[in-house]
Each structure stands twice: as C-alpha cells, then as structure tokens.
Coordinates of N, CA and C in Angstrom, one line a residue:
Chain A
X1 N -18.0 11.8 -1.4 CA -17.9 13.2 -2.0 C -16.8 13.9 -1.3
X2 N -15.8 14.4 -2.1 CA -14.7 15.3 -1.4 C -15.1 16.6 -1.4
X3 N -15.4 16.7 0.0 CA -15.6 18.3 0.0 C -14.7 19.5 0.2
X4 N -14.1 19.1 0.4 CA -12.5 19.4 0.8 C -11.4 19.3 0.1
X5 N -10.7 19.7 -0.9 CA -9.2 19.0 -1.4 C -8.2 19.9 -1.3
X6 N -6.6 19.0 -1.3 CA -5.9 19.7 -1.2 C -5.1 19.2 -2.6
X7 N -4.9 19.5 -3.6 CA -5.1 19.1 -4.9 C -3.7 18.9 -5.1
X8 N -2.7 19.3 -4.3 CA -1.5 19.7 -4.2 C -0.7 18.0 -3.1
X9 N -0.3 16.9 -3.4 CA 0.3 15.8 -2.7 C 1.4 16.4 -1.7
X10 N 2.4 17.3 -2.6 CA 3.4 17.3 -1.8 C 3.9 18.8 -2.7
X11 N 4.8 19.2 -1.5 CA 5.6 20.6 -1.8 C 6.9 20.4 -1.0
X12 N 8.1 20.8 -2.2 CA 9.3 20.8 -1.5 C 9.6 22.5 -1.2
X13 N 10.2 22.7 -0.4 CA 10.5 24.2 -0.1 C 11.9 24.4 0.1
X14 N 12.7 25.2 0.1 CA 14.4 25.3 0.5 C 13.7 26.4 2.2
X15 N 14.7 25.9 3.4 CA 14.7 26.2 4.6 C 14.8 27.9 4.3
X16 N 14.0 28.5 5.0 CA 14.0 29.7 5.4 C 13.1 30.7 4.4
X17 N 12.3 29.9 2.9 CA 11.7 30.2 2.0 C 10.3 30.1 2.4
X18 N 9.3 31.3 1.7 CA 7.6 30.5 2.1 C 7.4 29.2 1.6
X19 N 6.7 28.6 2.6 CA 5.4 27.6 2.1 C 4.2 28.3 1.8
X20 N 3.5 27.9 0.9 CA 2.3 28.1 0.9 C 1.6 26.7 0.6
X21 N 0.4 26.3 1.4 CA -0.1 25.3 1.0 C -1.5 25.7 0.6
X22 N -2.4 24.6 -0.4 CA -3.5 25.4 -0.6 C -4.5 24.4 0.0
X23 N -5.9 24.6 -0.2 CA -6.8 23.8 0.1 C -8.0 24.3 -0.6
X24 N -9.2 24.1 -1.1 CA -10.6 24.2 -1.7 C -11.5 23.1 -1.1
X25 N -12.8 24.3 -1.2 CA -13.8 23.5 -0.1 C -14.9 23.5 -1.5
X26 N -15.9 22.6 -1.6 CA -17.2 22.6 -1.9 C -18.6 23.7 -1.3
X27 N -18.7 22.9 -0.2 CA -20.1 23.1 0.7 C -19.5 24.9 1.5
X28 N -21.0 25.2 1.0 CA -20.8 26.7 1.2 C -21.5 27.0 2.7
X29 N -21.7 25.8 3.8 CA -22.0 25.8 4.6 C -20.7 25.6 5.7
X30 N -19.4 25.4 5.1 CA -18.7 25.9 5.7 C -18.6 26.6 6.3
X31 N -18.0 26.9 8.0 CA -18.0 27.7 8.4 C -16.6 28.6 9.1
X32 N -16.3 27.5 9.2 CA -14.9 27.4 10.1 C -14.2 26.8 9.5
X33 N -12.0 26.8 10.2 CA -11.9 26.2 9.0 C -10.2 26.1 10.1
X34 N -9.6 24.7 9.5 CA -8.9 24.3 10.5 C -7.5 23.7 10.0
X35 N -6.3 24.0 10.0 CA -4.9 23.6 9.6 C -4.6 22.4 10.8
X36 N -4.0 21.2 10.5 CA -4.1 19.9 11.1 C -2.3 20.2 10.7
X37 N -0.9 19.3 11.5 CA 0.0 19.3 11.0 C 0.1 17.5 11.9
X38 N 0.5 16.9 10.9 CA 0.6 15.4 11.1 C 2.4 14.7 10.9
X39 N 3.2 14.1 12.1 CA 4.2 13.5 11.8 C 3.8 11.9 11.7
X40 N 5.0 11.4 11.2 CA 4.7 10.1 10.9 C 4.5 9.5 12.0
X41 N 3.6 8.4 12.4 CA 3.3 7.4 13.6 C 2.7 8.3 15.0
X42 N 2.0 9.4 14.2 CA 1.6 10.3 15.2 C 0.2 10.9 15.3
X43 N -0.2 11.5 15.8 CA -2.0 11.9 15.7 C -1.6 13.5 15.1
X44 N -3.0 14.4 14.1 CA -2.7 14.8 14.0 C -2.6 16.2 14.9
X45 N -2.1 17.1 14.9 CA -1.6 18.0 15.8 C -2.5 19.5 15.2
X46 N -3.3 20.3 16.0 CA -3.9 21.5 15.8 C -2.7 22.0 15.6
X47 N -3.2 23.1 14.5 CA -1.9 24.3 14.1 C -2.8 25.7 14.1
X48 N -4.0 25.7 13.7 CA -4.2 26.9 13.4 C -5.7 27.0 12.9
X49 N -6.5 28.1 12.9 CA -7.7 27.9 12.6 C -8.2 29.1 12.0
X50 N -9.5 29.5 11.5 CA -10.1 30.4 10.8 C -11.3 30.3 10.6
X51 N -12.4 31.4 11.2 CA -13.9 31.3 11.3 C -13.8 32.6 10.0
X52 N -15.3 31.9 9.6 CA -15.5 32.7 8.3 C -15.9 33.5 8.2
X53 N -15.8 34.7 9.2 CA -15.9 35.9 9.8 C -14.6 36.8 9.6
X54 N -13.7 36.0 9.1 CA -12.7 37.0 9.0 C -11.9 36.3 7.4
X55 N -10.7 37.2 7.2 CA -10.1 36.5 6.2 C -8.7 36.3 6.2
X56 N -8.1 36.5 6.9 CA -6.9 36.2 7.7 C -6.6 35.9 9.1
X57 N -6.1 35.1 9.6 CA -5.0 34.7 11.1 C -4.2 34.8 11.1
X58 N -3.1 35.1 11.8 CA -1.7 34.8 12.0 C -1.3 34.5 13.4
X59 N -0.7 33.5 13.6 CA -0.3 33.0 14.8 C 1.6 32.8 14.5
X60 N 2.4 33.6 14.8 CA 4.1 32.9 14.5 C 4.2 33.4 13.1
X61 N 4.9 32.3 12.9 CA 5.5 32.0 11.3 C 4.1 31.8 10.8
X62 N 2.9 31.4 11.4 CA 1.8 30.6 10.2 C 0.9 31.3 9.7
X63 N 0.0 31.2 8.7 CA -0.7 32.8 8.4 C -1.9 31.7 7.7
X64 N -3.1 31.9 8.4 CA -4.2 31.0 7.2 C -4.9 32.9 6.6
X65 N -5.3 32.3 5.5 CA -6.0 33.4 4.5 C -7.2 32.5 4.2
X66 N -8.4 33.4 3.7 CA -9.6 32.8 3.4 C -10.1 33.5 2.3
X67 N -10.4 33.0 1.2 CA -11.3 33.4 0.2 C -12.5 32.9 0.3
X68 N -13.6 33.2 0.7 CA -14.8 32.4 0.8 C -15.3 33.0 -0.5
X69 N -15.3 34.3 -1.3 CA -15.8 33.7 -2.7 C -15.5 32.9 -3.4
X70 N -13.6 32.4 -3.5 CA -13.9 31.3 -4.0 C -13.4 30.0 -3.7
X71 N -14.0 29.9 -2.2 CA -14.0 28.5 -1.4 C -12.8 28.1 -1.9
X72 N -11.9 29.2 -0.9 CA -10.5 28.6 -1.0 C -9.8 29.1 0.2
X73 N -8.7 28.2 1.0 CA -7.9 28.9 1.9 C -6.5 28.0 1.9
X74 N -6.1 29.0 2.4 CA -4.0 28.6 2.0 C -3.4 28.8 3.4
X75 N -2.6 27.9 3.8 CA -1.3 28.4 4.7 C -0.3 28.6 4.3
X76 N 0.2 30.0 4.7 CA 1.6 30.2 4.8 C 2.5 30.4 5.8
X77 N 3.7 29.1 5.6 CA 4.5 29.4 6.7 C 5.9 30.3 6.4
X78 N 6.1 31.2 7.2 CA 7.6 32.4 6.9 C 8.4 32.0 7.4
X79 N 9.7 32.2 7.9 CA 10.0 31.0 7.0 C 10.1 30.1 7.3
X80 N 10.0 29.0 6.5 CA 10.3 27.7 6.7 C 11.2 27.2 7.4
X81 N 11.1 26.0 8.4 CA 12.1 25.3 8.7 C 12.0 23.8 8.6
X82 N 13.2 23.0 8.9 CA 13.4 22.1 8.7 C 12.6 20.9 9.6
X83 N 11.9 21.3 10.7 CA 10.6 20.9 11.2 C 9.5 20.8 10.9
X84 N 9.4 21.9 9.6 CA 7.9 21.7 9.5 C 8.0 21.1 8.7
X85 N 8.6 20.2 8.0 CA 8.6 18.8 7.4 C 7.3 17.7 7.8
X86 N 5.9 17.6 6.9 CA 5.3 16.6 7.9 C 4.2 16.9 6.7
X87 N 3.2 15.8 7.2 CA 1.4 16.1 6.1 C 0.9 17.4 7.3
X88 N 0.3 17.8 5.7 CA -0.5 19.4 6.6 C -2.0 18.7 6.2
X89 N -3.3 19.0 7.2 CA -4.2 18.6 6.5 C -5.1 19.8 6.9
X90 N -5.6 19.8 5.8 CA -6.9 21.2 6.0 C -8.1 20.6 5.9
X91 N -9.0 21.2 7.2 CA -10.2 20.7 7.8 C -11.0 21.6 7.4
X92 N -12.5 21.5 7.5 CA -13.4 22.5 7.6 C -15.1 21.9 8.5
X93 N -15.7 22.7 8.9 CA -16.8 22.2 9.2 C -17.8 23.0 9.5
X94 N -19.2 23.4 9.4 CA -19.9 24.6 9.9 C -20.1 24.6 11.4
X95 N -20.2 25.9 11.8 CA -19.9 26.2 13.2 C -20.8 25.3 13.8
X96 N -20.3 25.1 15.0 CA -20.9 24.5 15.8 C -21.6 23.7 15.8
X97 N -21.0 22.4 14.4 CA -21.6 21.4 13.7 C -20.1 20.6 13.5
X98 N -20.2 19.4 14.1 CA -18.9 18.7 14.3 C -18.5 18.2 13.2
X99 N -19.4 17.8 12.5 CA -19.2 17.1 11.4 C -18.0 17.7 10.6
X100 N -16.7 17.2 10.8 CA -15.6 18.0 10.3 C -15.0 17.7 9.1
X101 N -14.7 18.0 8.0 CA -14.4 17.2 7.3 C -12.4 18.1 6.5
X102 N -12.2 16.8 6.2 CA -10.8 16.8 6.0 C -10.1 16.3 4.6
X103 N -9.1 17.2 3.8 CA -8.6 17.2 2.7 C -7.5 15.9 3.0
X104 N -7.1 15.5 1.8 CA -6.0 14.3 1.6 C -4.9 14.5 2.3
X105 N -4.4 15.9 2.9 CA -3.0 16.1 2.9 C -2.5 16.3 1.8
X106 N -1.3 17.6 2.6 CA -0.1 17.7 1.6 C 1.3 17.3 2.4
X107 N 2.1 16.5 1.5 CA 3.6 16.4 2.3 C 4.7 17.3 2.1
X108 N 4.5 18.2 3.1 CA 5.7 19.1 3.2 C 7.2 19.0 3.4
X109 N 8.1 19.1 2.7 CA 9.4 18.8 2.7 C 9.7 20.0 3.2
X110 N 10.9 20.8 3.7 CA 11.4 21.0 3.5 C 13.1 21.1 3.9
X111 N 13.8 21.5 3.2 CA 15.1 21.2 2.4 C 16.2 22.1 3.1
X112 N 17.2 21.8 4.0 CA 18.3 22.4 4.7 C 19.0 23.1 3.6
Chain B
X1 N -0.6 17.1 32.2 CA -1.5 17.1 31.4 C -1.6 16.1 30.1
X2 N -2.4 15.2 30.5 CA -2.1 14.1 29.5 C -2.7 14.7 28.3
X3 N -2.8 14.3 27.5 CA -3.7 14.5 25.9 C -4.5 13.2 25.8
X4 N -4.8 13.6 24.5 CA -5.4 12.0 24.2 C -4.8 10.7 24.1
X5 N -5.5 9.5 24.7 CA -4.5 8.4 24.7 C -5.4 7.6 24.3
X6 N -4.2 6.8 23.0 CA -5.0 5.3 22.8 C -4.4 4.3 22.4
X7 N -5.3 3.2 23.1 CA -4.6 1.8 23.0 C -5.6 0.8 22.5
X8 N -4.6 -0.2 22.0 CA -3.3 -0.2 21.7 C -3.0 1.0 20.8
X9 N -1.5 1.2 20.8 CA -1.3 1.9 19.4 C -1.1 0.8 18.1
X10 N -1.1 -0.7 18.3 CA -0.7 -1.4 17.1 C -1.3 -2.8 17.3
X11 N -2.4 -2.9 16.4 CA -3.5 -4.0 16.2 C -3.0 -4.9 15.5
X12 N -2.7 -6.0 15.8 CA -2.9 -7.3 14.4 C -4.3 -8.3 14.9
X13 N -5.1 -8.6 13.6 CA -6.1 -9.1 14.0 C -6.2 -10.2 12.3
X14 N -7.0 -11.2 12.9 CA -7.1 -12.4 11.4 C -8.4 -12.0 11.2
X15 N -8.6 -11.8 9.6 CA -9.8 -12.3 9.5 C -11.1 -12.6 10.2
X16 N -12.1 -12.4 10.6 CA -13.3 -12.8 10.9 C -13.2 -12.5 12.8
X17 N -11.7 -12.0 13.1 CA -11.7 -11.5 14.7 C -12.8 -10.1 15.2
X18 N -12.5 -10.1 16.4 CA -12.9 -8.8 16.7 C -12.0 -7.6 17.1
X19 N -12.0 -6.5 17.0 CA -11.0 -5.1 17.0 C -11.8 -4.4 18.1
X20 N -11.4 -4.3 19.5 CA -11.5 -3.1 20.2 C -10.3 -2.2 20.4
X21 N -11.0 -0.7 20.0 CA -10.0 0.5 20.2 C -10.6 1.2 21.4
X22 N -9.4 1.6 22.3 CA -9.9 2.6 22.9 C -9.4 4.0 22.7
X23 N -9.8 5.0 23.5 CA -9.9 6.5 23.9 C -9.9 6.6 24.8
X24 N -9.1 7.8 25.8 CA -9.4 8.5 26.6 C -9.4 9.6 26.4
X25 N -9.9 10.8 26.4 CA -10.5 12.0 25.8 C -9.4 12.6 26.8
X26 N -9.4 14.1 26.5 CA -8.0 15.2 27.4 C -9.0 15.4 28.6
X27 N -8.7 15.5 29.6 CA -9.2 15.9 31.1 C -10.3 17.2 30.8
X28 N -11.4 16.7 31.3 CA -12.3 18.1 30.6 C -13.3 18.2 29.7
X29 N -12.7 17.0 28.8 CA -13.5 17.1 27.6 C -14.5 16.0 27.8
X30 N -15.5 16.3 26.9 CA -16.6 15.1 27.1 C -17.3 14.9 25.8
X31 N -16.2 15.4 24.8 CA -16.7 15.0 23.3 C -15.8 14.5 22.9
X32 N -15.9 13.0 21.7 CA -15.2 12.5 21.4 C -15.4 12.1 20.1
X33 N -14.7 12.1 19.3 CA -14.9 11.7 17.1 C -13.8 10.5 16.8
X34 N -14.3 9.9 16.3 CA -13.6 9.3 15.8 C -13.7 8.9 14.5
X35 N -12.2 8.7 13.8 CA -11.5 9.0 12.3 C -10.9 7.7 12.1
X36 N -11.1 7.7 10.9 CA -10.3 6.8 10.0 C -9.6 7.1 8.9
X37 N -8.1 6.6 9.0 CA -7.4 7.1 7.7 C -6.7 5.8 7.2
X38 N -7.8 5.6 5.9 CA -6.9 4.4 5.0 C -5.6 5.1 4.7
X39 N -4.9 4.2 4.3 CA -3.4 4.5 3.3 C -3.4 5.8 2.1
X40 N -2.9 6.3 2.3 CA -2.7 7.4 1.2 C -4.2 8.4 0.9
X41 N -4.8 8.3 2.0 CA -6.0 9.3 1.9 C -6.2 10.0 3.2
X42 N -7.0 11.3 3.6 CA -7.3 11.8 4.5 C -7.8 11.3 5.8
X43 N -8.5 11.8 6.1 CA -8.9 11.6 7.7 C -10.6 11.8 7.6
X44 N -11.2 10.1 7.6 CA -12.4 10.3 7.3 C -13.4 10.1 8.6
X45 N -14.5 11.2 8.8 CA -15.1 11.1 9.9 C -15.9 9.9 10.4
X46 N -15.9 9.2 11.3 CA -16.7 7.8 11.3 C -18.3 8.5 12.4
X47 N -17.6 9.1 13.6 CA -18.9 9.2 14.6 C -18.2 9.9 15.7
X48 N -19.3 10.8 16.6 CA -19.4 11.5 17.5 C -20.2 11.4 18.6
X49 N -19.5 11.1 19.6 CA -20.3 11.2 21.4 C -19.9 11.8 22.1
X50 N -21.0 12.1 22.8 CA -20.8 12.2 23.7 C -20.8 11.6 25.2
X51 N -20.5 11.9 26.7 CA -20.9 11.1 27.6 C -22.4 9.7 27.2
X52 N -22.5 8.8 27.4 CA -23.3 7.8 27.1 C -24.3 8.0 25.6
X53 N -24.3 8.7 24.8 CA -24.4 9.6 23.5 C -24.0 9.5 22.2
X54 N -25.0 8.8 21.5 CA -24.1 9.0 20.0 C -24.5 10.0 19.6
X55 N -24.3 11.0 18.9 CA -24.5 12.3 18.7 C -24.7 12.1 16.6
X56 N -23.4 11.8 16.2 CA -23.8 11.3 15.2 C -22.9 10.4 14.6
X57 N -23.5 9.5 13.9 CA -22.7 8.3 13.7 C -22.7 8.3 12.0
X58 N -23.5 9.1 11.5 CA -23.3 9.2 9.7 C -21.9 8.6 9.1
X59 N -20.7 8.4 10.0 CA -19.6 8.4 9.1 C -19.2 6.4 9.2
X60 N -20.8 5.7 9.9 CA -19.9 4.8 10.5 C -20.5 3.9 9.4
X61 N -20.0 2.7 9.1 CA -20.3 1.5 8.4 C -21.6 1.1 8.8
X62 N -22.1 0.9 8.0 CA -23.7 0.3 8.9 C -23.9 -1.3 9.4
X63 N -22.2 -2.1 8.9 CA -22.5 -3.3 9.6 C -20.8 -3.3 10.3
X64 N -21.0 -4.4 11.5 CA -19.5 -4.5 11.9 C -19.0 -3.5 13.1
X65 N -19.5 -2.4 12.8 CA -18.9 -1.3 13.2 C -19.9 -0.9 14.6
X66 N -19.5 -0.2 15.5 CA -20.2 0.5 17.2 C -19.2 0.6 18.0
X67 N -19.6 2.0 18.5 CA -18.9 2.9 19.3 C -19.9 3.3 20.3
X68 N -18.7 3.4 22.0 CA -19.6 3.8 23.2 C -18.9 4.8 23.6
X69 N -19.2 5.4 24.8 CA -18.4 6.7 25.4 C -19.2 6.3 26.3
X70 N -19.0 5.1 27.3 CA -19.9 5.0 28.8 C -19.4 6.2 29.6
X71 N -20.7 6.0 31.2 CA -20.1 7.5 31.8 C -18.5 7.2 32.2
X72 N -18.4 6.0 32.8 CA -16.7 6.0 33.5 C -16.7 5.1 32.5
X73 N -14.6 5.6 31.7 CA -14.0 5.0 31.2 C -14.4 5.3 30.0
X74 N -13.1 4.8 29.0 CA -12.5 5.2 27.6 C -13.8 4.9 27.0
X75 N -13.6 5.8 25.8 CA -15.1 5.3 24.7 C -14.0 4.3 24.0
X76 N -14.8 3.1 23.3 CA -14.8 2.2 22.4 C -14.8 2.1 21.1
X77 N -14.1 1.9 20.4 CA -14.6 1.6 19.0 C -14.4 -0.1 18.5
X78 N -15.5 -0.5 18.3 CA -15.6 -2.0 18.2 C -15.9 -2.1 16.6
X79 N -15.0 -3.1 16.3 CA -15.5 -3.8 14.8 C -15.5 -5.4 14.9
X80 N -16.6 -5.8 14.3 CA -16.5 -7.3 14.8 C -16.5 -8.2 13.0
X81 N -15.8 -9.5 12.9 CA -15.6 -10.3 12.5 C -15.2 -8.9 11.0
X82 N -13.7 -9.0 11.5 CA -12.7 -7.7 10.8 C -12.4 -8.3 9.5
X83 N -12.2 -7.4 8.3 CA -11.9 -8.1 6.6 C -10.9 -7.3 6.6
X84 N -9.9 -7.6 5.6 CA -8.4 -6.6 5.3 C -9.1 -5.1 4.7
X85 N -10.4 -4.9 4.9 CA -10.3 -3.3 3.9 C -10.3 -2.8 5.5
X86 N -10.2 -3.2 6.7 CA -10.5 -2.6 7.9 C -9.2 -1.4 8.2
X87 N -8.1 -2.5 7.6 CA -6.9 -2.3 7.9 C -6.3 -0.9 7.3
X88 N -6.0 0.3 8.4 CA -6.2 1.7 8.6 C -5.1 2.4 9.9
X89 N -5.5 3.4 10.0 CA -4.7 4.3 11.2 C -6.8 4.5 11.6
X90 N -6.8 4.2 13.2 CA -8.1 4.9 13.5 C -7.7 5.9 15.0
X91 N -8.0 6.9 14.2 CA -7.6 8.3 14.9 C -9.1 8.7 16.0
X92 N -8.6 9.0 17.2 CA -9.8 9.9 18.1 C -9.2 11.2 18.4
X93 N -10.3 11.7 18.7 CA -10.3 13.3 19.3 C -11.2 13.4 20.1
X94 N -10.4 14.3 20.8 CA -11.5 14.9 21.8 C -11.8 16.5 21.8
X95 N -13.4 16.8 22.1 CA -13.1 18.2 22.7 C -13.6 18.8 23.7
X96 N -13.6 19.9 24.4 CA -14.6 20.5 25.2 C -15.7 20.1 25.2
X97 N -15.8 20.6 23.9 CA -17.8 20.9 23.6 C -17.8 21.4 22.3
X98 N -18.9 21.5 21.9 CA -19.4 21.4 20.6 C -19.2 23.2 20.3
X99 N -18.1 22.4 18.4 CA -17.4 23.6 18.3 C -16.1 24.2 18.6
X100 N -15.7 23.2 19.7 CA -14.3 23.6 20.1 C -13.5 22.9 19.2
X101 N -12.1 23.3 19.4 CA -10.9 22.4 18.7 C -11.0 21.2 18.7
X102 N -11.1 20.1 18.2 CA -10.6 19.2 18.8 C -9.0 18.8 18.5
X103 N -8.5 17.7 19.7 CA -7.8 17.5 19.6 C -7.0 15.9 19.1
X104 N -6.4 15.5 19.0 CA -6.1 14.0 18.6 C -5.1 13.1 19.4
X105 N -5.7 12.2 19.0 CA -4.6 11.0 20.0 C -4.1 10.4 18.6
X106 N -3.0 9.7 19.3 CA -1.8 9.4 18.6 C -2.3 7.8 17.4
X107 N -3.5 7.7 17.4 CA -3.8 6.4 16.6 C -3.6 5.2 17.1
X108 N -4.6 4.1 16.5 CA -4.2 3.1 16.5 C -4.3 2.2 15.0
X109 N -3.2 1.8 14.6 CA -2.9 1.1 13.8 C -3.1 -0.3 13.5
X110 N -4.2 -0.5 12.7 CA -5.1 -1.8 12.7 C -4.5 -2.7 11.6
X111 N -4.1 -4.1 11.8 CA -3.6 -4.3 10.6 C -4.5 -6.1 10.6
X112 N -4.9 -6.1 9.4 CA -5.8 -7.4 9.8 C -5.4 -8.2 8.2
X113 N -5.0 -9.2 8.6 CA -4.0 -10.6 7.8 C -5.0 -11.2 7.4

C-alpha cells in the first residue's frame, strides 16, 4: 500500500528558477513529515521537516508547505542550483511512531 | 563526528549464501531502522531497535530475514540462503530516540548472482 507518493519521477529546472516538488499522503494519521535529499551511491541526507502543527517551514532556499486538508505537501527550493541535482524523497510518519514511510522519489535536475 | 557507517558498502553473494550487513548508529543514538530500496522504487521500512530490542519488525520478510542491535557493537542485518529478488541498496538509520530525525548511512549494496 503506497501511502505516500510522489507522482511526479523527475523535474528539470533552469539554475536560479523555483523547484517545486510535490508529494501526497494517504493515512490521516500522519503526523510529521520529512524531505530526504539522496545522491547517487549515497545514503539519504535529512533536508527538512514539518509537524502537522503548522503549515509552513523554511530553512535557506528550502520551504516545505502542508496542506493537511488535502494530504498534500511540496518543497520549494529558491533558487535553484546546480547542486541540488539529486532524488528528493518525502517521508511521513505519526509522531512519535517510527514507522516512517517514504514516497518513490523525484529526480531533480537542474540545468546551468 | 562520524555519522552512520556501513559495511560493507558492496555485497556480492550466490544464490542460497548468507548476507550480513552491518551498522553503526551516530554516537548517541541508540535507535536504529533499517530500509530497503529495490531499483527504481523508494525506501521501504524493514525494522526498528533498539539497544538489545526489536521494537518493530512489521516491515521484515517473515522468512530468511533477522536483525540484532546487541548492547556492544553494530546491529546486524542477516539474510540467509539469499535469492536475486534480495538484490537492493539496504539503507540504516539512526536516531536519538523515538521521534527524532533519523539519520542515514551511506548503504549497502547487495547484489546476489
């Protein structure tokens, strides 16, 4: 059962343009909610997080937003660079219940 | 400050062998998950311990597959007499404690001929 998707494989972006990536959850027991950024032959790397207590973060360039009515949340990065090239994966899991679960990835290009 | 570390990073194993992976969690932490990501799909939850603890193992295979987190030294992830659907990236994390971030070690890449 995918509780999680990121329905979106890949997004090309031109350098200095937003990303936005999206993600949709199922289980309304969601609580929390977690941006993963992954390079190739590598583990994936915390970026960013969001408890469902609020409906925006921003940390830098990265911005998660949350719609919990309609079990949806997006990253956007301002702008883009040629680093953030990589799979983004969006997590979720209810608080202080490990059981975390994780979207397919999306492959983020982006383009000098 | 090390992070998560695991070895090997690159498995080749035949048929009907056995696969140990290890972990060592970030200095601190004493929760550990472990993931598996076939080819071209996400990062799926296998199981969670703690110090000597399985906490929960719902994501694990019910044959072949066991995981330890003794008190000293790396937790384990063991699969015995391995088939090619094994063959994966198997990701750990570690965290604090329940609820915190976790974090990830760099994989090990299982490849079974």
């Amino acid at each position: 059962d995918q509780q999680v998707k990121q329905n979106s494989p890949s997004l090309s972006v031109q350098e200095g343009r937003i990303s936005i990536l999206n993600c949709d959850y199922t289980n309304s027991m969601f609580d929390y909610f977690l941006w993963y950024k992954k390079y190739p032959a590598e583990g994936p790397t915390f970026l960013i997080s969001i408890s469902s207590i609020k409906d925006k973060n921003e940390d830098g360039r990265f911005t998660v937003f949350l719609n919990k009515s309609a079990k949806h949340l997006s990253l956007h990065i301002v702008p883009s660079q040629p680093g953030d090239s990589a799979v983004y994966f969006c997590a979720a899991s209810p608080y202080n219940n490990n059981d975390m679960r994780f979207g397919a990835g999306t492959r983020l290009t982006v383009k000098p | 400050n090390a992070g998560v570390m695991q070895n090997p990073r690159h498995l080749v194993r035949r048929r009907g062998q056995e696969a140990r992976l290890r972990c060592s969690p970030m200095k601190g932490h004493s929760h550990v998950y472990w993931y598996r990501q076939l080819p071209e799909e996400g990062l799926k939850f296998m199981v969670y311990l703690q110090k000597e603890n399985i906490i929960d193992e719902s994501g694990m295979p019910k044959e072949r597959f066991s995981a330890e987190f003794p008190k000293e030294g790396p937790s384990i992830l063991r699969i015995q007499q391995v088939v090619r659907g094994d063959s994966a990236a198997y990701f750990c994390a570690s965290a604090r404690g329940t609820g915190e971030t976790q974090y990830f070690g760099p994989g090990t890449r299982l490849l079974v001929l």
